[in-house]
Short mmCIF file of C-alpha atoms in Angstrom, two decimals:
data_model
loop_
_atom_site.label_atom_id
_atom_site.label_comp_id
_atom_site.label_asym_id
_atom_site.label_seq_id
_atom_site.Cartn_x
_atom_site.Cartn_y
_atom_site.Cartn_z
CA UNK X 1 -44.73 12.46 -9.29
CA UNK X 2 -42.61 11.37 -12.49
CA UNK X 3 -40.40 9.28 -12.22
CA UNK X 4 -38.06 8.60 -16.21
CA UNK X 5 -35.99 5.29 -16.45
CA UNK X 6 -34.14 4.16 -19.35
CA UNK X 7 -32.74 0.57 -19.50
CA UNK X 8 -28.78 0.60 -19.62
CA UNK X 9 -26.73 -0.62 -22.43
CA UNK X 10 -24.38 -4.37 -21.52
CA UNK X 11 -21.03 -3.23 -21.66
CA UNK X 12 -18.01 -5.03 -21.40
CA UNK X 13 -15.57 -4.14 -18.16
CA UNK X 14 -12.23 -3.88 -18.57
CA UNK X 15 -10.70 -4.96 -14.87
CA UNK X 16 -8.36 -1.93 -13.86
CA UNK X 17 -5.41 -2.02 -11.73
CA UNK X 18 -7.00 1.52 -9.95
CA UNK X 19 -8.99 2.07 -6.59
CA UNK X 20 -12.25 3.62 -7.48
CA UNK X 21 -14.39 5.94 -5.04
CA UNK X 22 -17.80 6.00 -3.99
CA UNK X 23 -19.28 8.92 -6.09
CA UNK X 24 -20.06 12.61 -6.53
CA UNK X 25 -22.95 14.97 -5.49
CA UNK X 26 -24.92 18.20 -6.18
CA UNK X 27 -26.95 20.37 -5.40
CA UNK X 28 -28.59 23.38 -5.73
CA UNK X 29 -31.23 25.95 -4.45
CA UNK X 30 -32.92 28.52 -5.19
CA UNK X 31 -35.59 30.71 -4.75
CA UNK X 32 -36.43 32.14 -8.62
CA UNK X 33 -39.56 30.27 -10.31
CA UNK X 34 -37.86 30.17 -13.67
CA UNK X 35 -34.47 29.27 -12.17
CA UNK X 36 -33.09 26.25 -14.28
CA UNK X 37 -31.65 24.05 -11.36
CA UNK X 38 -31.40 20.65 -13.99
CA UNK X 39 -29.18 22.53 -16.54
CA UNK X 40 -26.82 23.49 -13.64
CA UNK X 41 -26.87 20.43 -12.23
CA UNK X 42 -25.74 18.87 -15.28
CA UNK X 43 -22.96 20.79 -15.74
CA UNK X 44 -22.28 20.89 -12.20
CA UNK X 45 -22.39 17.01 -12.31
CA UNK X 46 -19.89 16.99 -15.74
CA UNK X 47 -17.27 18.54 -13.59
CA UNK X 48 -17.38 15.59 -10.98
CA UNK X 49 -17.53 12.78 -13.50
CA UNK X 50 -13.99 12.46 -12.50
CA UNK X 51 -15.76 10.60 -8.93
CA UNK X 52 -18.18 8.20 -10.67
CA UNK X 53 -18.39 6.91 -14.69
CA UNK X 54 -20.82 4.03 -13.91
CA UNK X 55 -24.40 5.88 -13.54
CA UNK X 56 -25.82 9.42 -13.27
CA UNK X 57 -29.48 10.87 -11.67
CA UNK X 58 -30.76 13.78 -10.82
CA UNK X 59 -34.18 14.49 -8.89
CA UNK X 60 -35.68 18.18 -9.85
CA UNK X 61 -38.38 20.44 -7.78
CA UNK X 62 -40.53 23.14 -8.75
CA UNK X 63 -41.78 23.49 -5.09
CA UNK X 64 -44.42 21.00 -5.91
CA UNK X 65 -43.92 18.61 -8.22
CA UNK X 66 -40.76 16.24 -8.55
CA UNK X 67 -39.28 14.84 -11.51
CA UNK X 68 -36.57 12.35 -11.42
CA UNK X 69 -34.22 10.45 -13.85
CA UNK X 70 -31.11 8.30 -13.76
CA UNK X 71 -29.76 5.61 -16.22
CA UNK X 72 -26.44 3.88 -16.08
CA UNK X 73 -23.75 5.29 -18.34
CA UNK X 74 -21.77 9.10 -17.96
CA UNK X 75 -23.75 12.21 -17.65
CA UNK X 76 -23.60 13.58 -21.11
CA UNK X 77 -25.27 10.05 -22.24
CA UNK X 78 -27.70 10.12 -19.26
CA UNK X 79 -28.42 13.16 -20.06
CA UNK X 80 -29.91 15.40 -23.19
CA UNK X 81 -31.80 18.45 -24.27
CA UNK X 82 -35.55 16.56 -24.00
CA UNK X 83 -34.34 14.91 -20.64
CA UNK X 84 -33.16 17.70 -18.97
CA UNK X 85 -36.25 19.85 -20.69
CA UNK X 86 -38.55 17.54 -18.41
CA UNK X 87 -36.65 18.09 -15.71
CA UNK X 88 -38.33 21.22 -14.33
CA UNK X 89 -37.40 23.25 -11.40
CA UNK X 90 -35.87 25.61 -8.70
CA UNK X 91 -34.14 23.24 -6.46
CA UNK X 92 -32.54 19.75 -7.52
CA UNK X 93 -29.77 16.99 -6.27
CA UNK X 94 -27.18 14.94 -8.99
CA UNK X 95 -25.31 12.13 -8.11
CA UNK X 96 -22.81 10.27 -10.67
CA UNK X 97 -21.97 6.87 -8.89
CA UNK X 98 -19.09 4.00 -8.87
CA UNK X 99 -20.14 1.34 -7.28
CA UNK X 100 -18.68 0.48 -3.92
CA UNK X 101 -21.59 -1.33 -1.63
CA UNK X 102 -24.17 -2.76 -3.32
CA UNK X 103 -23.91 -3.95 -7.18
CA UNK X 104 -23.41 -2.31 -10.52
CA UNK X 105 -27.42 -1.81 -11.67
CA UNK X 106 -29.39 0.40 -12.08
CA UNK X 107 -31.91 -0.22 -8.99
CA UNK X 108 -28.75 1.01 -7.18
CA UNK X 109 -27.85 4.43 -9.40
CA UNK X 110 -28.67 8.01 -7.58
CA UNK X 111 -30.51 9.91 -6.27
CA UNK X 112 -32.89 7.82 -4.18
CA UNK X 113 -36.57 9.15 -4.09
CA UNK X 114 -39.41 7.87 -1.83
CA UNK X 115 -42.64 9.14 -0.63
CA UNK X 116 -42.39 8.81 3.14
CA UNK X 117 -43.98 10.39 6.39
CA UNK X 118 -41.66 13.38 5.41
CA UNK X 119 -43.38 13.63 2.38
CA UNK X 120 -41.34 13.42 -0.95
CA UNK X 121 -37.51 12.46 0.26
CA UNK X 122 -34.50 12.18 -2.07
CA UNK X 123 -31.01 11.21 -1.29
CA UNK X 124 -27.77 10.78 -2.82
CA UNK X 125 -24.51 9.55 -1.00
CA UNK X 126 -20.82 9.70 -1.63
CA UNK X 127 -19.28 7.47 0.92
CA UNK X 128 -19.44 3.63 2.54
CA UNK X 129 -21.40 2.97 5.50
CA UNK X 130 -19.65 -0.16 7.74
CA UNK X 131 -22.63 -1.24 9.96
CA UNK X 132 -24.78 -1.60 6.72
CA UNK X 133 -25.90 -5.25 7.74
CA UNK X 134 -26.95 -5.04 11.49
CA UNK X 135 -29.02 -1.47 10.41
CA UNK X 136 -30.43 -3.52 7.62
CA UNK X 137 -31.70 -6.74 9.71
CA UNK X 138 -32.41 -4.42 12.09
CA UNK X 139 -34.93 -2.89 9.78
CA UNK X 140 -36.18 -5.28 8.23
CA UNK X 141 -37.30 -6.79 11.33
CA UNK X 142 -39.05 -3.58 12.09
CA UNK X 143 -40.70 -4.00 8.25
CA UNK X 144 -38.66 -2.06 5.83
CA UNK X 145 -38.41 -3.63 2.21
CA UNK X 146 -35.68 -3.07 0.22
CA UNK X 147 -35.45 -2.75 -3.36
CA UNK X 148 -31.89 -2.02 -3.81
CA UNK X 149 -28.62 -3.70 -1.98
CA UNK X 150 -27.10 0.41 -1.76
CA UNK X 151 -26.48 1.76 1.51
CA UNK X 152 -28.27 4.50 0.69
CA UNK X 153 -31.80 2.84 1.36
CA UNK X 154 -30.56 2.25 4.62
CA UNK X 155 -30.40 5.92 5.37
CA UNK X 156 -34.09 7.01 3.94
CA UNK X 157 -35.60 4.03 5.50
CA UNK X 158 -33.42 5.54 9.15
CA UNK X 159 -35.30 8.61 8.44
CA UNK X 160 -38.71 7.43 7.92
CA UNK X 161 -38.85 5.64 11.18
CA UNK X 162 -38.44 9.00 13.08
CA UNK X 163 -42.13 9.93 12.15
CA UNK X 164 -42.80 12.11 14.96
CA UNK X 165 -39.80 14.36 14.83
CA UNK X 166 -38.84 17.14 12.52
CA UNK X 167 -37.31 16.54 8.88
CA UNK X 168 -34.36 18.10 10.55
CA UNK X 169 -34.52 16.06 13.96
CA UNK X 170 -34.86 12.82 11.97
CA UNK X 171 -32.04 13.20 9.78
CA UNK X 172 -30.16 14.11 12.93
CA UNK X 173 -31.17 10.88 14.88
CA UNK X 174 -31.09 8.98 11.74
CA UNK X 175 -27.57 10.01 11.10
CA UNK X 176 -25.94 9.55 14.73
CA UNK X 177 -26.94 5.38 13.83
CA UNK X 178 -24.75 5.77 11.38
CA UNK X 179 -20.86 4.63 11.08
CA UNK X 180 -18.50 4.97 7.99
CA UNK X 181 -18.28 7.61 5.49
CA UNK X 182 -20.99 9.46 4.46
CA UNK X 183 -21.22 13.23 2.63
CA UNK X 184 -25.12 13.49 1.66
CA UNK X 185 -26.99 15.65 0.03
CA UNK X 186 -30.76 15.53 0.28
CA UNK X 187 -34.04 17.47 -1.12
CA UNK X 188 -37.46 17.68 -0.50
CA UNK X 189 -40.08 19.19 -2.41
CA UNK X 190 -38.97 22.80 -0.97
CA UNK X 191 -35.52 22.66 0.70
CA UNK X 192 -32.07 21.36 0.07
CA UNK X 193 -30.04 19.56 2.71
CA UNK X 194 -26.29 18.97 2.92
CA UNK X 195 -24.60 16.30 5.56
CA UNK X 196 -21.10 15.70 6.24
CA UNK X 197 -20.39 12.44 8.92
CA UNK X 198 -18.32 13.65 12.20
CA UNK X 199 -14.80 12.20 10.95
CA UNK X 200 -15.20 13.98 7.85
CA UNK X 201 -14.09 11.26 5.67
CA UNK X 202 -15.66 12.48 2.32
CA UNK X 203 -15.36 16.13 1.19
CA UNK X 204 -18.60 18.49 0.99
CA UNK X 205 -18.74 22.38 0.02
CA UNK X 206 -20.93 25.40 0.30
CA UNK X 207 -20.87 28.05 -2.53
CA UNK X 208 -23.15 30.54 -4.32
CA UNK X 209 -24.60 31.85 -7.48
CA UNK X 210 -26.14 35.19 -7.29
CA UNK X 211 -29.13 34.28 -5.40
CA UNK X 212 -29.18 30.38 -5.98
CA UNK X 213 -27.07 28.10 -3.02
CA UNK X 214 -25.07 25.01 -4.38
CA UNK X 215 -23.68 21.88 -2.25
CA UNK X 216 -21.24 19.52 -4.07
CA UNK X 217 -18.42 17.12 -3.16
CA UNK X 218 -15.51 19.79 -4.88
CA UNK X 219 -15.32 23.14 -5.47
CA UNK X 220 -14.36 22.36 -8.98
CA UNK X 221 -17.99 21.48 -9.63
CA UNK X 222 -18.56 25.69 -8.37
CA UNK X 223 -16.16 27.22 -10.89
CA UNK X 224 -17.02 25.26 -13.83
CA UNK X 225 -20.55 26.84 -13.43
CA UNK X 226 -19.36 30.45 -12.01
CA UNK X 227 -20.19 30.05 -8.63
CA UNK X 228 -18.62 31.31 -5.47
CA UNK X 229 -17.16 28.92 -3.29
CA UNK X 230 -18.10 29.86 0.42
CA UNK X 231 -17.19 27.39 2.74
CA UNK X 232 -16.14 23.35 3.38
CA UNK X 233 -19.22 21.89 5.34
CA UNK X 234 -17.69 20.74 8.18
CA UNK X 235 -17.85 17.52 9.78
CA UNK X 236 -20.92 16.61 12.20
CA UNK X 237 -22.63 19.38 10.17
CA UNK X 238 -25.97 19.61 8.65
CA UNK X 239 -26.53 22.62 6.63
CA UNK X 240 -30.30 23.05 5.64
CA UNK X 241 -31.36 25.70 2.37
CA UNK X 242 -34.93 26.63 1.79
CA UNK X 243 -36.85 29.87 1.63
CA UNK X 244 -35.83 31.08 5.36
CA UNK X 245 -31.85 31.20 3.85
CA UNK X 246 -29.17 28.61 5.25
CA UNK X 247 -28.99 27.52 8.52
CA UNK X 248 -26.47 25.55 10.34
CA UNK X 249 -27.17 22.32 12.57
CA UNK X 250 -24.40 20.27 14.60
CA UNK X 251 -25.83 16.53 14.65
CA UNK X 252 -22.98 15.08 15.98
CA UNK X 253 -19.80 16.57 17.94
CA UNK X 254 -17.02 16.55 15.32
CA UNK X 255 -14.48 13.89 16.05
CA UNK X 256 -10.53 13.74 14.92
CA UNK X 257 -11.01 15.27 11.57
CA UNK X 258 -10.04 12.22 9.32
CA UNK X 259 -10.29 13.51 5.60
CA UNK X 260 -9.39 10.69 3.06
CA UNK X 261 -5.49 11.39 2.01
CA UNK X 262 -6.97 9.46 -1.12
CA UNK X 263 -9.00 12.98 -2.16
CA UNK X 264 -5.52 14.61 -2.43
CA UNK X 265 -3.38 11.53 -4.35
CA UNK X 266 -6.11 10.54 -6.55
CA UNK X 267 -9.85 11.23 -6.39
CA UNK X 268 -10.10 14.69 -6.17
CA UNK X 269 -9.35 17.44 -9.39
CA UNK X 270 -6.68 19.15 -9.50
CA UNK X 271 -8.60 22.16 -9.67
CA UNK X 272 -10.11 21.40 -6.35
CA UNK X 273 -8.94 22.94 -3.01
CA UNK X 274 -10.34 20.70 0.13
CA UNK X 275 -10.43 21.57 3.53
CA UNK X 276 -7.84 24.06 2.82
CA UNK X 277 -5.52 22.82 0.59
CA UNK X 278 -5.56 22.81 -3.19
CA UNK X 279 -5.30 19.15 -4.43
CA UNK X 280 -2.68 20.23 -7.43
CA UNK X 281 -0.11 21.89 -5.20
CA UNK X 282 -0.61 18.89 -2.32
CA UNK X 283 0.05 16.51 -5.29
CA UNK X 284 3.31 18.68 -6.39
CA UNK X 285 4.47 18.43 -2.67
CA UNK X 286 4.38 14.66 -3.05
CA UNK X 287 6.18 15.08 -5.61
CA UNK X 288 9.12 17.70 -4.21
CA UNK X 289 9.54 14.76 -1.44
CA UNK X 290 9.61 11.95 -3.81
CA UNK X 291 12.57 13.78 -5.66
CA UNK X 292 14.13 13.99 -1.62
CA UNK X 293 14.35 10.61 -2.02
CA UNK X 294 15.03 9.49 -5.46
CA UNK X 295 18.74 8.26 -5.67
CA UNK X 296 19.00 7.24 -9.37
CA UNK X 297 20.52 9.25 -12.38
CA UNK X 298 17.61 9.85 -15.19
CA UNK X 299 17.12 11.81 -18.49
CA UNK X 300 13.08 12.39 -17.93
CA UNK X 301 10.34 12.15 -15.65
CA UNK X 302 7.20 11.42 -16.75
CA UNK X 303 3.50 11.16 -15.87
CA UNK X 304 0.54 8.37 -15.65
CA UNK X 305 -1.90 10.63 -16.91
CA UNK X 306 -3.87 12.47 -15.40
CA UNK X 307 -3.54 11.67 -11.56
CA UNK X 308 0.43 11.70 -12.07
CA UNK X 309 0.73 14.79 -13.62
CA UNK X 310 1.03 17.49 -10.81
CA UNK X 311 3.26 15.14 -8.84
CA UNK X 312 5.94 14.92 -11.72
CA UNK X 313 6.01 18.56 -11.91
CA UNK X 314 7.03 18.92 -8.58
CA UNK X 315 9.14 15.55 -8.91
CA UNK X 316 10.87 17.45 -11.63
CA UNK X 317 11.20 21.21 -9.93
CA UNK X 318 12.75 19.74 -7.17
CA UNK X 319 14.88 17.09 -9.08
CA UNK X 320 16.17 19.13 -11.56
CA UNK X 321 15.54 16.24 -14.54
CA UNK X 322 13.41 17.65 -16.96
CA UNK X 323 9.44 16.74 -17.59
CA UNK X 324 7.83 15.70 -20.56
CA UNK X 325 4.91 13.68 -22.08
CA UNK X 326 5.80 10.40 -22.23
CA UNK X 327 2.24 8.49 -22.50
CA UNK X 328 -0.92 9.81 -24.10
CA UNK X 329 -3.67 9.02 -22.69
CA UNK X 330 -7.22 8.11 -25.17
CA UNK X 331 -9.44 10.73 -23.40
CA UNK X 332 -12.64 9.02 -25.50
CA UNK X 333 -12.65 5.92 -23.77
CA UNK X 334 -14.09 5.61 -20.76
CA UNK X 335 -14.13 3.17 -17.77
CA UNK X 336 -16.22 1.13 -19.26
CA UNK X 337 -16.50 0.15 -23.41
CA UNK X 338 -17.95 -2.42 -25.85
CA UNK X 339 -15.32 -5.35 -26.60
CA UNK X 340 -15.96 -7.22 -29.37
CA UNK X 341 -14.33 -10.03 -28.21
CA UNK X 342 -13.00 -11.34 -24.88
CA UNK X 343 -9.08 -12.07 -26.08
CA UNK X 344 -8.96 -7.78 -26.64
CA UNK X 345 -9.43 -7.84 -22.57
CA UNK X 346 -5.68 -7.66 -22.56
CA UNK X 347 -4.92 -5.25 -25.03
CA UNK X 348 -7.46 -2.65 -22.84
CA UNK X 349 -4.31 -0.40 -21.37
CA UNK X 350 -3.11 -0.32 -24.65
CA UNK X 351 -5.88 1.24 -25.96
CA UNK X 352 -5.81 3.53 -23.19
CA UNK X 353 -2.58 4.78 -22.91
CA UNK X 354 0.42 5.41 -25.94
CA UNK X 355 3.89 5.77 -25.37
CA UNK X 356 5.89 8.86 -27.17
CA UNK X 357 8.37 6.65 -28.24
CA UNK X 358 10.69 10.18 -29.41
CA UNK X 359 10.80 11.01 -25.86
CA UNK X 360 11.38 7.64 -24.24
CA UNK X 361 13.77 5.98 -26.50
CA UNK X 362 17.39 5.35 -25.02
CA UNK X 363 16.52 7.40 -22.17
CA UNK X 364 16.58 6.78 -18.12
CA UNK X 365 13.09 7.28 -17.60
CA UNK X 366 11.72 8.34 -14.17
CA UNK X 367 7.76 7.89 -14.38
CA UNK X 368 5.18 8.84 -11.41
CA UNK X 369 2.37 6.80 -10.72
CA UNK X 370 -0.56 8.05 -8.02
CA UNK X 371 -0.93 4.33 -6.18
CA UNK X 372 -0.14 0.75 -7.21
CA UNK X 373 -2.72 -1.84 -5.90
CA UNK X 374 -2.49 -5.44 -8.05
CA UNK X 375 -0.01 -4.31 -9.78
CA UNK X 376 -1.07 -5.40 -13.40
CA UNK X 377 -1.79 -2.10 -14.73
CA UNK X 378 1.61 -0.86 -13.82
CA UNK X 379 3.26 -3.95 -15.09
CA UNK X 380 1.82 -3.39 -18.59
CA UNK X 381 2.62 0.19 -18.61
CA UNK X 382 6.42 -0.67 -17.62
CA UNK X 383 5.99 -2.94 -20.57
CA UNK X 384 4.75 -0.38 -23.02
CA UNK X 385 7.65 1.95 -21.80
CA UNK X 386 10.29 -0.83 -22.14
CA UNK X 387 9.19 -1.55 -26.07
CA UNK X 388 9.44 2.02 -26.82
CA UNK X 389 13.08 1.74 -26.22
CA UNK X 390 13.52 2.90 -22.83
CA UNK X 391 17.04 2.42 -21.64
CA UNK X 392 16.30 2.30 -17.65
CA UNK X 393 12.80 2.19 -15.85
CA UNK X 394 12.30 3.86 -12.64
CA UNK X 395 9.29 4.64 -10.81
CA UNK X 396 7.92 6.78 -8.44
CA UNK X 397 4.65 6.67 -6.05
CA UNK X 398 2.79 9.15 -4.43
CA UNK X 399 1.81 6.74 -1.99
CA UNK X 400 2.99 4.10 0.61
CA UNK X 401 2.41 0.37 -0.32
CA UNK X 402 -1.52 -0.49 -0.17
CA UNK X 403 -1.51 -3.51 2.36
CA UNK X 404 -4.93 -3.20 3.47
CA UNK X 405 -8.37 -2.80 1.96
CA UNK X 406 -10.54 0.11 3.06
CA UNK X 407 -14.24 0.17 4.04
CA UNK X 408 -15.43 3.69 3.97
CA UNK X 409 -15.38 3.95 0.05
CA UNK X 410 -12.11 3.04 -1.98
CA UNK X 411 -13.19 -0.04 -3.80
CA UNK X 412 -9.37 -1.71 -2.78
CA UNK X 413 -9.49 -5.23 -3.43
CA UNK X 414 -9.14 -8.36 -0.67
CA UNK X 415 -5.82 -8.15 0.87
CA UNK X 416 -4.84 -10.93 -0.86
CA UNK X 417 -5.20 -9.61 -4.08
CA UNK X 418 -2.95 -6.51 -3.26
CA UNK X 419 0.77 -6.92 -4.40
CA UNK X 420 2.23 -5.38 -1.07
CA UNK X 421 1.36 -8.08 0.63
CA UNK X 422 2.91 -11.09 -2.02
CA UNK X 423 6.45 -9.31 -1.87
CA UNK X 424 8.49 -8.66 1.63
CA UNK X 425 10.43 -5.85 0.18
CA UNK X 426 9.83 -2.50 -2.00
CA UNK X 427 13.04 -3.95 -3.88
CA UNK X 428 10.97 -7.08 -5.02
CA UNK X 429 7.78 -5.15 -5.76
CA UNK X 430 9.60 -3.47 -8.28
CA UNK X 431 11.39 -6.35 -9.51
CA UNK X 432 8.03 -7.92 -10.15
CA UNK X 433 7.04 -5.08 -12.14
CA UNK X 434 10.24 -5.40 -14.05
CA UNK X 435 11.30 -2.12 -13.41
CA UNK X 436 15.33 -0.60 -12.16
CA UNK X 437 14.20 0.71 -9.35
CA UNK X 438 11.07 1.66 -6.77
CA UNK X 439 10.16 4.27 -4.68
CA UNK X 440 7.03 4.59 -2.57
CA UNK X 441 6.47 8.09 -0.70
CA UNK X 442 6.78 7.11 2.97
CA UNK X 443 3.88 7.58 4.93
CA UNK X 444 5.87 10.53 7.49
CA UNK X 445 6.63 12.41 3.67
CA UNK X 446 3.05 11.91 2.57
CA UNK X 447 1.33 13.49 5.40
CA UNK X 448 4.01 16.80 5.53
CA UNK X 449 2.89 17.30 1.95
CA UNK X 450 -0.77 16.74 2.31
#
C-alpha cells in the first residue's frame, strides 16, 4: 500500500472575523478498469474548496491496491499532474478540511487510511462529534493508539472493534455510539460508503455519471463535473456502492431533521440546492425579509462578497434601492498567506477587500453582511466604506446575533469573545461598529426564508 506525504509550507494566519466549517467530501465509484476516479475527484474536490482551504487528501483504489495522498494547502497545490498520475483507480474518497476538533497539521488532514480487521479502511468526515473524549478514554482503555487529536480516528478505531460483524454491521454499531454531526464518506479496497448522522446536521448527496456513482457534501461538486444529481442521503442513512449497485441501510431511526441554517447563510454555494432548497434563492429570501424590515432611506445596497451577494439582490428587489459593487474582493488570496512581517496583520482585510470609491462616495449606503461574530472584520470594512466617502452606513444581516458557540462544526469562538454578548442592544452593536444603523434578520424571518 502507498502511502505520498509532502511536508506543508509555515504560513502566516491572518485571524478572521468569519465562522469556518468542518470540511468537504467526495466520492466516487465505479465499475470501469480504466475509469479515472483521482482526476474526478480533484475536480470534484475544487468545487467544494469553498468548505475547507486548510488541507486536501484523497485515497484511490484499483480494486486492489490503494494509493493515498494529502498535504496541507488548497487542492490545486496539493494536487498536480505526477500526483494525481500515481493516484490510480476506479473508486476513490477527497476530503478538503478546516480545522474544527483537533489541530491545524497535517497528522490531522483527510482521508484517514488504516489497515484493520476490515481490511484496508479509509474515512473522511465533515462534521464535529461532541462525546469525542469519553469515546476516546474509552478506547484507549480498551488499547487504541492514537496518532492524530481528529475525531475522525475515533470513528475507524469504533469500527475496528466490531471484528466479528459485517463492514456494514460495524459501521452501523459504530455509528449509533456516536453524537454530533457527522456526514462520512468511506472506501474500501472495492466499495464506497456514504453516512449521514440521524439529525442530519451536515449535508450529503447521491448523483451519477454514466455508469460511475458519486457521494459529496453539495450538488455543486456534481455539476461542475457533469454529473446527475439523484438524491439527498437522508439522515440515519447509510448508502453502500460496490459491484452489486447501491443499496440502502437505515442505522439509526431519523430524528427531528435538524439541517445547519448555517449551509444556507454561509457555507454552502450558491449553486447548491440542499435538502430541497437552492442555497441562492434561500439567501435572496433573507434578503426580501431584511428589506421588510429596513426603515432607513439609502442610495445603494451593497454586498460582502461572496456570501452577501444573493441576499442583496433580494434586499434590493424587494427594497426598490438599487444594487451595485461596492467592494472587490482579491480572489488570489486565500485564507491563509505569507506575511512578511507581523505589523501587516492589520492591514490583512485590506488586502482582501477594495472599496469602489465611484459608487460609494456621498452616498447612503445599505451593505449586507452573511453573520457578524467578533465583530472586527465588520468594523474594518465599515471603516474602509467610511474613507471612501460614504455619506451614511447601514447594515444588514442575514442572521440573528451569534450569542452562543456551536459544537457540531462552526468553529464560533468562546462566548466571550462574541460581540452579542458585550452589547445589551442591536442599537449598541452597531454603534460599536460605527455604523447609522443595524439590522439583524430575526430568527421567526430567517426560518420562513430558509
Amino acid at each position: 500500500m502507498e502511502e505520498m506525504y509532502c511536508p506543508s509550507d509555515e504560513l502566516g494566519v491572518i485571524e478572521e472575523d468569519r465562522q469556518e466549517e468542518a470540511c468537504g467530501v467526495f466520492g466516487v465509484y465505479s465499475n470501469e478498469e480504466n475509469f479515472d476516479a483521482s482526476g474526478l475527484t480533484y475536480l470534484g474536490l475544487y468545487a467544494l474548496q469553498h468548505r475547507g482551504q486548510e488541507s486536501a487528501g484523497m485515497v484511490v483504489s484499483d480494486g486492489e491496491r490503494v494509493a493515498a495522498h494529502k498535504e496541507m494547502g488548497l487542492v490545486s497545490r496539493v494536487f498536480n499532474p505526477d500526483v494525481l498520475a500515481r493516484l490510480r483507480g476506479r473508486i476513490a474518497i477527497g476530503h478538503v478540511r478546516y480545522s474544527t476538533t483537533g489541530s491545524s497539521y497535517l497528522a490531522n488532514a483527510q482521508p484517514l487510511l488504516v489497515r484493520c480487521s476490515k481490511g484496508v479502511l479509509a474515512l473522511a468526515h465533515n462534521g464535529n462529534l461532541v462525546n469525542t473524549d469519553q469515546l476516546r478514554q474509552e478506547l484507549e482503555e480498551l488499547g487504541s493508539v492514537f496518532q492524530s487529536s481528529s475525531d475522525t480516528e475515533i470513528i475507524v478505531n469504533l469500527i475496528a472493534r466490531y471484528s466479528r460483524d459485517t463492514l456494514e454491521e460495524s459501521i452501523a454499531k459504530a455509528s449509533s455510539r456516536l453524537e454530533g454531526s457527522y456526514s462520512l464518506v468511506m472506501m474500501t479496497r472495492d466499495s464506497l460508503i456514504g453516512i449521514r448522522d440521524p439529525f442530519g446536521i451536515r449535508p450529503l448527496c447521491l448523483g451519477k455519471l454514466s455508469n460511475a456513482y458519486i457521494i459529496a457534501s453539495e450538488n455543486c461538486a456534481f455539476s461542475s463535473i457533469g454529473a446527475k444529481y439523484i438524491r439527498d442521503i437522508a439522515p440515519g442513512e447509510m448508502v453502500v456502492i460496490n459491484k452489486d449497485g447501491v443499496t440502502s441501510h437505515t442505522f439509526a431511526q431519523p430524528r427531528k431533521k435538524s439541517l445547519c441554517v448555517f449551509e444556507y447563510i454561509y457555507f454552502a454555494r450558491p449553486d447548491s440546492t440542499i435538502d430541497g432548497c437552492n442555497v441562492h434563492l434561500t439567501r435572496k429570501a433573507m434578503g426580501h425579509e431584511l428589506a421588510k424590515e429596513f426603515r432607513a432611506q439609502a442610495d445603494v445596497v451593497i454586498p460582502v462578497p461572496d456570501t452577501g451577494i444573493s441576499t442583496a439582490i433580494g434586499f434590493s428587489e424587494a427594497s426598490g434601492i438599487p444594487y451595485d459593487v461596492g467592494l472587490i474582493k482579491n480572489t488570489y488570496v486565500g485564507r491563509t498567506f505569507i506575511q512578511p512581517r507581523q505589523e501587516m496583520r492589520d492591514l490583512g482585510v485590506r488586502i482582501k477587500l477594495n472599496p469602489v470609491e465611484d459608487v460609494i462616495r456621498n452616498r447612503r449606503v445599505v451593505i449586507i453582511d452573511d453573520t457578524i461574530v467578533r465583530g472586527t472584520t465588520s468594523g474594518k470594512i465599515i471603516g474602509l466604506l467610511r474613507e471612501a466617502g460614504a455619506r451614511e452606513v447601514h447594515m444588514c444581516v442575514s442572521a440573528p446575533p451569534i450569542e452562543f458557540p456551536c459544537y457540531y462544526g462552526m468553529d464560533f469562538p468562546s462566548k466571550e469573545e462574541l460581540i452579542a454578548n458585550h452589547y445589551e442592544t442591536q442599537e449598541e452593536i452597531g454603534k460599536a461598529l460605527g455604523v447609522d444603523s443595524i439590522n439583524y434578520l430575526s430568527m421567526k424571518k430567517l426560518m420562513e426564508a430558509a
